[in-house]
mmCIF file with all atom_site columns, C-alpha atoms in Angstrom:
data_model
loop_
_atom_site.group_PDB
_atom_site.id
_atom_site.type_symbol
_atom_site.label_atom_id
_atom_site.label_alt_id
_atom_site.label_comp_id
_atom_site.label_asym_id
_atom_site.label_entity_id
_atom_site.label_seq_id
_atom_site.pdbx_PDB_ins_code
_atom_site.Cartn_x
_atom_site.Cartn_y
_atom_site.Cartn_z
_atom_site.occupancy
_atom_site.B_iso_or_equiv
_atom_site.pdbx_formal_charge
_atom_site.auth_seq_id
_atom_site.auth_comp_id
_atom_site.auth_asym_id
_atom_site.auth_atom_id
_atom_site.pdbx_PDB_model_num
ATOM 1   C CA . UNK A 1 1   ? 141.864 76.760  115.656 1.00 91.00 ? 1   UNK A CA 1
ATOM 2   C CA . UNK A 1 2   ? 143.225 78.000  118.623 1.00 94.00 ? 2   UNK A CA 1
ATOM 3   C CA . UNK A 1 3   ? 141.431 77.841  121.797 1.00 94.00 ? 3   UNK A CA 1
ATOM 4   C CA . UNK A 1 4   ? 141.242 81.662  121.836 1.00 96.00 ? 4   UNK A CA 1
ATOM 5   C CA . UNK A 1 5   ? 140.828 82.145  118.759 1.00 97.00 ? 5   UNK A CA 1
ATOM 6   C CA . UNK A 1 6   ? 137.397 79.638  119.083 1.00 96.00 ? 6   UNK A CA 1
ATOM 7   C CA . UNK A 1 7   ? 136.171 81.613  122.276 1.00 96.00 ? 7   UNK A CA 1
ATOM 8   C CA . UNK A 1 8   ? 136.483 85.022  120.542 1.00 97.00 ? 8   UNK A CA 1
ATOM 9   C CA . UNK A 1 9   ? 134.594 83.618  117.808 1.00 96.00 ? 9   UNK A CA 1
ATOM 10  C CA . UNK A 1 10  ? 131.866 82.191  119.360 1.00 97.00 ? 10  UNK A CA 1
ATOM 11  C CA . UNK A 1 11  ? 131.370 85.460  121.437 1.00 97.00 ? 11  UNK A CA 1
ATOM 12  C CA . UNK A 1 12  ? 131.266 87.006  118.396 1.00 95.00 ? 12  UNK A CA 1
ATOM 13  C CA . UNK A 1 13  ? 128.736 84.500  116.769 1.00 93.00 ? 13  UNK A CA 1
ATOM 14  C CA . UNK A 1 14  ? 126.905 85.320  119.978 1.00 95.00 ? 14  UNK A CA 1
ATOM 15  C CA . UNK A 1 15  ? 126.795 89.300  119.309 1.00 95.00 ? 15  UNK A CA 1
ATOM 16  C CA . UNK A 1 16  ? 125.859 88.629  115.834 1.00 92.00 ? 16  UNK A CA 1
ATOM 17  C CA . UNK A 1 17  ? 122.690 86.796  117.109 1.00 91.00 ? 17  UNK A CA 1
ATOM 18  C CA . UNK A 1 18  ? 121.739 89.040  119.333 1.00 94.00 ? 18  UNK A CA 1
ATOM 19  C CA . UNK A 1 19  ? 122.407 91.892  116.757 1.00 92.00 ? 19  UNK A CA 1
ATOM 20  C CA . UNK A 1 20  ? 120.864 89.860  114.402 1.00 91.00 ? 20  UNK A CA 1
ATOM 21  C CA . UNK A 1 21  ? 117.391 89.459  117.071 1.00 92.00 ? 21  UNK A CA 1
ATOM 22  C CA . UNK A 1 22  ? 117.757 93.413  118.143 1.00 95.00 ? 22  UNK A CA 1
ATOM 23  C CA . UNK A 1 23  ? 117.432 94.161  114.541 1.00 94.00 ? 23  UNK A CA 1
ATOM 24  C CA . UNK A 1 24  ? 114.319 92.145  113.708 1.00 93.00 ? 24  UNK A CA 1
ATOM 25  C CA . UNK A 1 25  ? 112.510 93.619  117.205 1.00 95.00 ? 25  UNK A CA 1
ATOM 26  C CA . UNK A 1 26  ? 112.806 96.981  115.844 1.00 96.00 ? 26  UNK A CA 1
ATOM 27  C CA . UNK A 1 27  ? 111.825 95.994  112.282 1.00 95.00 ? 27  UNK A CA 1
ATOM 28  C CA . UNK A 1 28  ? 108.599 94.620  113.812 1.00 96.00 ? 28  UNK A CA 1
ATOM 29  C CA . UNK A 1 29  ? 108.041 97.382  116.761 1.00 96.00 ? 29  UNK A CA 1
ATOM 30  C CA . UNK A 1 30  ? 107.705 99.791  113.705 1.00 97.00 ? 30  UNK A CA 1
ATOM 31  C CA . UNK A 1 31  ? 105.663 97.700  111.300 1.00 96.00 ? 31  UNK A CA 1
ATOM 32  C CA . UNK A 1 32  ? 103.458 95.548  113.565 1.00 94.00 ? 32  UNK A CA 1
ATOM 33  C CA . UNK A 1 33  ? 102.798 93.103  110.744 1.00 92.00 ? 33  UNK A CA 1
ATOM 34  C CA . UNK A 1 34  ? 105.874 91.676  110.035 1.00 95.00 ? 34  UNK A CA 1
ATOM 35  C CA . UNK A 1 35  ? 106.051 88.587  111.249 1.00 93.00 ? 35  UNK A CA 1
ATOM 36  C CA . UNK A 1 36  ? 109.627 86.292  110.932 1.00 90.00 ? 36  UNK A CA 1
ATOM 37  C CA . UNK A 1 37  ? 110.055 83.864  108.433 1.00 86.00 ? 37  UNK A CA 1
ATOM 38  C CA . UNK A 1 38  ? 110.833 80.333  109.128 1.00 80.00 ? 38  UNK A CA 1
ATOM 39  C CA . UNK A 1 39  ? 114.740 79.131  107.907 1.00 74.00 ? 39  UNK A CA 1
ATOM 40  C CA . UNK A 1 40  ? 115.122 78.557  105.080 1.00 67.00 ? 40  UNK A CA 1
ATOM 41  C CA . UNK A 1 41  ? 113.793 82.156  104.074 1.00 67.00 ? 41  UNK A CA 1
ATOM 42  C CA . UNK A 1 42  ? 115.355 81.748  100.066 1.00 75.00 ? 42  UNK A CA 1
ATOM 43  C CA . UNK A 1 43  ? 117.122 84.927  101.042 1.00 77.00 ? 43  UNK A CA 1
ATOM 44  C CA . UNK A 1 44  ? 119.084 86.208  104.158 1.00 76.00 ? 44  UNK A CA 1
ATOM 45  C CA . UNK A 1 45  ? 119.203 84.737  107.670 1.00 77.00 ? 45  UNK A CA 1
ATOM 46  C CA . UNK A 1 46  ? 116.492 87.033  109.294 1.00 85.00 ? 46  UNK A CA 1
ATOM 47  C CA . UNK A 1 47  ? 113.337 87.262  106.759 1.00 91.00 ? 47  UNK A CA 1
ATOM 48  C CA . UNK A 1 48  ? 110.240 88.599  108.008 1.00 94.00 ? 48  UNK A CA 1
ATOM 49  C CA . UNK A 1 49  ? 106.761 89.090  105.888 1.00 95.00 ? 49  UNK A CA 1
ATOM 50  C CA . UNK A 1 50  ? 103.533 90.821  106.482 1.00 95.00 ? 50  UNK A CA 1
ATOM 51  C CA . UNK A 1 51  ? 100.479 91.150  104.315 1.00 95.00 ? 51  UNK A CA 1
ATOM 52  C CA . UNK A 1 52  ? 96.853  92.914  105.194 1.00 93.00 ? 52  UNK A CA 1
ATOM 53  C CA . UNK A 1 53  ? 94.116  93.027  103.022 1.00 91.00 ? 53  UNK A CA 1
ATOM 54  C CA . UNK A 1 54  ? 94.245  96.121  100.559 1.00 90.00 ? 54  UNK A CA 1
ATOM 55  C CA . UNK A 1 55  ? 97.264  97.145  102.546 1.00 94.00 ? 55  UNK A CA 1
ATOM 56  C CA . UNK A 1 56  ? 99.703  95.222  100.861 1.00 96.00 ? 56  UNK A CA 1
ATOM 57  C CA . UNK A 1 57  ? 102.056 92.299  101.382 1.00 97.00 ? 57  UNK A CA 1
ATOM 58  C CA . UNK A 1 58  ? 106.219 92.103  101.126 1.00 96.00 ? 58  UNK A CA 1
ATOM 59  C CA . UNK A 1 59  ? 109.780 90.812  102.939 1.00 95.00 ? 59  UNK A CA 1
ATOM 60  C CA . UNK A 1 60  ? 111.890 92.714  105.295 1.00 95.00 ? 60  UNK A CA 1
ATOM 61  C CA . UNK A 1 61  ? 115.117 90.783  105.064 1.00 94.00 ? 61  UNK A CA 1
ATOM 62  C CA . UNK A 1 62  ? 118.865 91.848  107.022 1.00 92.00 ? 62  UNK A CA 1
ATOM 63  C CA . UNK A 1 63  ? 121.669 90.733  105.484 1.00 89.00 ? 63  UNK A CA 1
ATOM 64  C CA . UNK A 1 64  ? 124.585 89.426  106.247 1.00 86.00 ? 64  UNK A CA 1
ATOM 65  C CA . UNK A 1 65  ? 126.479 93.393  106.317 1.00 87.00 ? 65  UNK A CA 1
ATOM 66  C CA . UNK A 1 66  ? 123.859 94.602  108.941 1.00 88.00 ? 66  UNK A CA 1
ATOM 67  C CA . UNK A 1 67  ? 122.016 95.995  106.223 1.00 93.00 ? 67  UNK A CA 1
ATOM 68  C CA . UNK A 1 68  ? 117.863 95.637  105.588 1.00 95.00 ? 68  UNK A CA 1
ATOM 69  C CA . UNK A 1 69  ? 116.136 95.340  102.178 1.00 95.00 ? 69  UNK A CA 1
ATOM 70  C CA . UNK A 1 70  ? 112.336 96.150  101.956 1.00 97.00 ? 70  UNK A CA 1
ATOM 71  C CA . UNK A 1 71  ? 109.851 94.774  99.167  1.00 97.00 ? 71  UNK A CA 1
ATOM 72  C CA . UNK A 1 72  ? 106.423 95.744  99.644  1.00 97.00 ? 72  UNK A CA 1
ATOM 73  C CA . UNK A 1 73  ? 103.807 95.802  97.134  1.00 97.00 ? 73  UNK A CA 1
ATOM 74  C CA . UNK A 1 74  ? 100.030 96.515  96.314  1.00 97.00 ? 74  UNK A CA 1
ATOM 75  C CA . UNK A 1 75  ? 100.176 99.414  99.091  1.00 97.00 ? 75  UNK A CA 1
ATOM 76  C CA . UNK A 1 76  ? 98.195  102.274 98.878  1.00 96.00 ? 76  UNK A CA 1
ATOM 77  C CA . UNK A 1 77  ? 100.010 105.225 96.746  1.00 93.00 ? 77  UNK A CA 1
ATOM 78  C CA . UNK A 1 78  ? 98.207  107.632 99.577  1.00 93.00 ? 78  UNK A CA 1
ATOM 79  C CA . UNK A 1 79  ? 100.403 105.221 102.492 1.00 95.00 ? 79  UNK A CA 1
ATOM 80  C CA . UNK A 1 80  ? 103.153 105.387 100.532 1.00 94.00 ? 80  UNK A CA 1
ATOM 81  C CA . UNK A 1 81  ? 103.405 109.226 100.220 1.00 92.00 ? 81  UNK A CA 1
ATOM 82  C CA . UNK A 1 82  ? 103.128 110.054 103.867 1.00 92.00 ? 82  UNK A CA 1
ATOM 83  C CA . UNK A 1 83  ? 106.058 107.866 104.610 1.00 94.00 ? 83  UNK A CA 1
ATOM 84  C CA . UNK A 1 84  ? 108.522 108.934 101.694 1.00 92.00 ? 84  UNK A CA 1
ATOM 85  C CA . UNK A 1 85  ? 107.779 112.140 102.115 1.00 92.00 ? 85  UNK A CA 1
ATOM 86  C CA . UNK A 1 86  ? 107.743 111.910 105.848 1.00 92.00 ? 86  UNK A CA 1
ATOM 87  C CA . UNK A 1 87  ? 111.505 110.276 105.854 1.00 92.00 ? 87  UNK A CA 1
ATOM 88  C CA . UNK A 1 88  ? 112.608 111.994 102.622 1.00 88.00 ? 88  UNK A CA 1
ATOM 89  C CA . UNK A 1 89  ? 110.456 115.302 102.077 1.00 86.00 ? 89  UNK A CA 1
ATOM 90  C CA . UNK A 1 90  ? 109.495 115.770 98.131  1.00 84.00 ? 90  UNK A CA 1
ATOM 91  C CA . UNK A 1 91  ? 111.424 116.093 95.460  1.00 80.00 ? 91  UNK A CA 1
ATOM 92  C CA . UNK A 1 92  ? 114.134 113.346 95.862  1.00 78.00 ? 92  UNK A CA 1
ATOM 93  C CA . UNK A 1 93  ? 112.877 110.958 93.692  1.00 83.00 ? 93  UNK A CA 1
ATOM 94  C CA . UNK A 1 94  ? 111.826 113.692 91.084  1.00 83.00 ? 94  UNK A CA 1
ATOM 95  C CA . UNK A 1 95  ? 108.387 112.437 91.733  1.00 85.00 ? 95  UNK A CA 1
ATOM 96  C CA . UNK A 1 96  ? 107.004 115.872 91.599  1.00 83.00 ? 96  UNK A CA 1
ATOM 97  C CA . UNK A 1 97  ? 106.085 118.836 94.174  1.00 83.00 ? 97  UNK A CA 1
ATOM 98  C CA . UNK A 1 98  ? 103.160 117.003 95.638  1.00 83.00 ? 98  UNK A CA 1
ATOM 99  C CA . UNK A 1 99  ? 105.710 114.122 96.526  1.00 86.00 ? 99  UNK A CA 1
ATOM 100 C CA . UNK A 1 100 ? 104.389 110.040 95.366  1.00 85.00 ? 100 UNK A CA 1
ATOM 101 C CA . UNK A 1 101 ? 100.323 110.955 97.271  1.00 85.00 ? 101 UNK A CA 1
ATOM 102 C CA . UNK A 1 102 ? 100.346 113.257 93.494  1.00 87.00 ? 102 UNK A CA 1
ATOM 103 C CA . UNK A 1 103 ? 102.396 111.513 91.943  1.00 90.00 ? 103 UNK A CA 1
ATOM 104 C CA . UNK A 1 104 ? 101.719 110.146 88.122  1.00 93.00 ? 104 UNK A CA 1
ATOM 105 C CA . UNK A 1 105 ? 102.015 106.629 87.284  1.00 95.00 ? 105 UNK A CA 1
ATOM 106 C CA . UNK A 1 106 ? 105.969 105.592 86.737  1.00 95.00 ? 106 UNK A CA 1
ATOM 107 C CA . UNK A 1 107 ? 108.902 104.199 88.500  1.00 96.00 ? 107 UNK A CA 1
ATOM 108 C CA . UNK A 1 108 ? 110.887 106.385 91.112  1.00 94.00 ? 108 UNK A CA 1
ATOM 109 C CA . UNK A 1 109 ? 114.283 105.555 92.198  1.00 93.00 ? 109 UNK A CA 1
ATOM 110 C CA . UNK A 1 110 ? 117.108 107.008 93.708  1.00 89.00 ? 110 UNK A CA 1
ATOM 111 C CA . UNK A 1 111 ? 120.772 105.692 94.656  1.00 90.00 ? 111 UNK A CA 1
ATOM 112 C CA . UNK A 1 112 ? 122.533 107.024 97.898  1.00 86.00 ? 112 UNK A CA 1
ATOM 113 C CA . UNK A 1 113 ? 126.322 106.596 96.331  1.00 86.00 ? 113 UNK A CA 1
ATOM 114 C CA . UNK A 1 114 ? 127.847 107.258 100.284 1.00 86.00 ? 114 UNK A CA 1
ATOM 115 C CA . UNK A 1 115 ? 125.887 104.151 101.210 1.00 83.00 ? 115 UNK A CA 1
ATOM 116 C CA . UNK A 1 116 ? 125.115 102.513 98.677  1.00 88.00 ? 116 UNK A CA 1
ATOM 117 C CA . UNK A 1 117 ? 121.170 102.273 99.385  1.00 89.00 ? 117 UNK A CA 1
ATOM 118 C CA . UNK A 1 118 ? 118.863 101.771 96.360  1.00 94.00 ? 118 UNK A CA 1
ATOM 119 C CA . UNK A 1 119 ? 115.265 102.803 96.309  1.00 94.00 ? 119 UNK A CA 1
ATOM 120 C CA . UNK A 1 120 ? 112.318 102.357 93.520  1.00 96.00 ? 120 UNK A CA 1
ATOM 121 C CA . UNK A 1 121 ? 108.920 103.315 94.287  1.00 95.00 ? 121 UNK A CA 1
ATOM 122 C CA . UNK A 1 122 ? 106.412 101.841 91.507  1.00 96.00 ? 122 UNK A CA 1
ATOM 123 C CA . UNK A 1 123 ? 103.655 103.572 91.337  1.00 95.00 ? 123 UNK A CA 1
ATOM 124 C CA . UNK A 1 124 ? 100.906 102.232 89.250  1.00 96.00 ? 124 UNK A CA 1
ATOM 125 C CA . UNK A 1 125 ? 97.679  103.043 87.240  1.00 95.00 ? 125 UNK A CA 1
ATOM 126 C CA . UNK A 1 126 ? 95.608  101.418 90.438  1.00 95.00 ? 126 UNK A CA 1
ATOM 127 C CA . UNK A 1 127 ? 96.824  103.805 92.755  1.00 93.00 ? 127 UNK A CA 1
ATOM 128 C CA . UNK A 1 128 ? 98.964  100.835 94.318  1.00 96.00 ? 128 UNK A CA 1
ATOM 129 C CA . UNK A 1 129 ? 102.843 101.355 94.658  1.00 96.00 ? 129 UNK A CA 1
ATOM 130 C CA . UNK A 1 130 ? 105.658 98.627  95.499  1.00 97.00 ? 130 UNK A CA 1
ATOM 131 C CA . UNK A 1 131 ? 108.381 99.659  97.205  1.00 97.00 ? 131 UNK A CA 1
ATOM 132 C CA . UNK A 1 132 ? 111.815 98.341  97.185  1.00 97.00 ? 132 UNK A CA 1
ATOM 133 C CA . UNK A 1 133 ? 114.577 100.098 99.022  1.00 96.00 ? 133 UNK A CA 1
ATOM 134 C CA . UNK A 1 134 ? 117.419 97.791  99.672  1.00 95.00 ? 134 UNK A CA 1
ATOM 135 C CA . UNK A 1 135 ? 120.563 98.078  101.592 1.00 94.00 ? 135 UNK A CA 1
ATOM 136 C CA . UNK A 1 136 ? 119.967 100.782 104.072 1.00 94.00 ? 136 UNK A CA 1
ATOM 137 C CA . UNK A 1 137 ? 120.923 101.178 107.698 1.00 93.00 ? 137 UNK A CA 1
ATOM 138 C CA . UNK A 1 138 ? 118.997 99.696  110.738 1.00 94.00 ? 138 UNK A CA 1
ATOM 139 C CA . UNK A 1 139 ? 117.835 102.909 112.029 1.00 94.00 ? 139 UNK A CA 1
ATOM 140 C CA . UNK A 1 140 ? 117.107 104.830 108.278 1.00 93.00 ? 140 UNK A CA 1
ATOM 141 C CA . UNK A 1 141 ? 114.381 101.254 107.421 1.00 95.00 ? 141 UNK A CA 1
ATOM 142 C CA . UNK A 1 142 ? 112.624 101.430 110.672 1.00 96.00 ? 142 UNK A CA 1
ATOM 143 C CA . UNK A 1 143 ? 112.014 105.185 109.838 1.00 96.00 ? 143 UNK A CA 1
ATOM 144 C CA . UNK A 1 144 ? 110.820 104.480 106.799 1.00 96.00 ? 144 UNK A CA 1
ATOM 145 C CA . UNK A 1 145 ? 108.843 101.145 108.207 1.00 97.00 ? 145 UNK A CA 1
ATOM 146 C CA . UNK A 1 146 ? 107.443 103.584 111.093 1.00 97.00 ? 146 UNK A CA 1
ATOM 147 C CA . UNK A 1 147 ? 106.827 105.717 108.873 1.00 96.00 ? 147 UNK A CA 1
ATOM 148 C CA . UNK A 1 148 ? 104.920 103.521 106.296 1.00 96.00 ? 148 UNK A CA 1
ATOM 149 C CA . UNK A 1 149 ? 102.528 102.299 109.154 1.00 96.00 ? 149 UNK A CA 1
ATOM 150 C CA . UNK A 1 150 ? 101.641 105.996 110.157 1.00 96.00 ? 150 UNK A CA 1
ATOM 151 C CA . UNK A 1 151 ? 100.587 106.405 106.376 1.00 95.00 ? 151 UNK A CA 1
ATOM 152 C CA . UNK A 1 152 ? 98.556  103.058 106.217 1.00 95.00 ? 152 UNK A CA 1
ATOM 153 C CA . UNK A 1 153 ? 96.868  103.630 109.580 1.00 94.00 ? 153 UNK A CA 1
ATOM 154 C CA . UNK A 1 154 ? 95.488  107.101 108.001 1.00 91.00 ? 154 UNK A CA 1
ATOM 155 C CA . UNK A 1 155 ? 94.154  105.361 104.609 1.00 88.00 ? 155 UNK A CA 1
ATOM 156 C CA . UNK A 1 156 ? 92.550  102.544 106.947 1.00 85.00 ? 156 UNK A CA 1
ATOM 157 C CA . UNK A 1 157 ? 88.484  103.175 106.967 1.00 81.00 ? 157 UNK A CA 1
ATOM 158 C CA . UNK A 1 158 ? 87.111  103.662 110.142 1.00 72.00 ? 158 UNK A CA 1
ATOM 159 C CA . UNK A 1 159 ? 85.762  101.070 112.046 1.00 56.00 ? 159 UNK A CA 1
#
């Protein structure tokens, strides 16, 4: 490779990183418990996981495209509802008029076809929902992560 041609690239290995690093600081600024995920992570490059007791557990991954993938589960359906309806109002997932905090048992998902972003919400008979919404923007997963802590920290019991 040309001498250039290897500088150019290695300053743009270098922006990746720090993209990359930027990315992951945001992730956990809005969800506090996500914590990174020592290499090999079975997945992408940056992995980070968090689990609290009857809060839930699940991976925040960015992949390779810049893009972040969520997969929480066992959260509280209550949690769940302030932050999709927070980030998305009600209605977009067909989940009903008193967005996923009413919603009945089922599975909830929506496409984005201009981006390409997937989400399922899962709600179950415990009142526990996973969520998985994959391929979504930096800034569009710490709303919903940011959001998704604001819901948990107003199902938490007092102290």
């Amino acid at each position: 490779m040309q001498p250039h041609v290897t500088t150019a690239l290695q300053a743009w290995i270098a922006s990746w990183t720090a993209h990359e690093r930027a990315a992951q600081d945001v992730m956990e600024a809005a969800f506090p418990g996500l914590k990174p995920t020592p290499a090999p992570t079975g997945c992408c490059d940056v992995q980070m996981r968090w689990e609290r007791d009857g809060e839930g557990s699940g991976t925040a991954c960015l992949d390779d495209h810049g893009r972040a993938t969520i997969q929480f589960e066992d959260v509280p359906k209550a949690a769940v509802g302030h932050a999709m309806t927070e980030v998305f109002g009600n209605g977009w997932f067909n989940e009903g008029p008193d967005g996923f905090a009413g919603a009945p048992p089922g599975k909830y998902c929506w496409e984005d076809d201009c981006t390409y972003a997937e989400c399922e919400i899962d709600i179950g008979d415990d009142g526990l929902a996973a969520v998985a919404i994959s391929y979504v923007k930096i800034e569009d997963v710490v709303a919903i992560l940011d959001a998704l802590e604001t819901g948990l920290e107003a199902v938490r019991p007092s102290a």
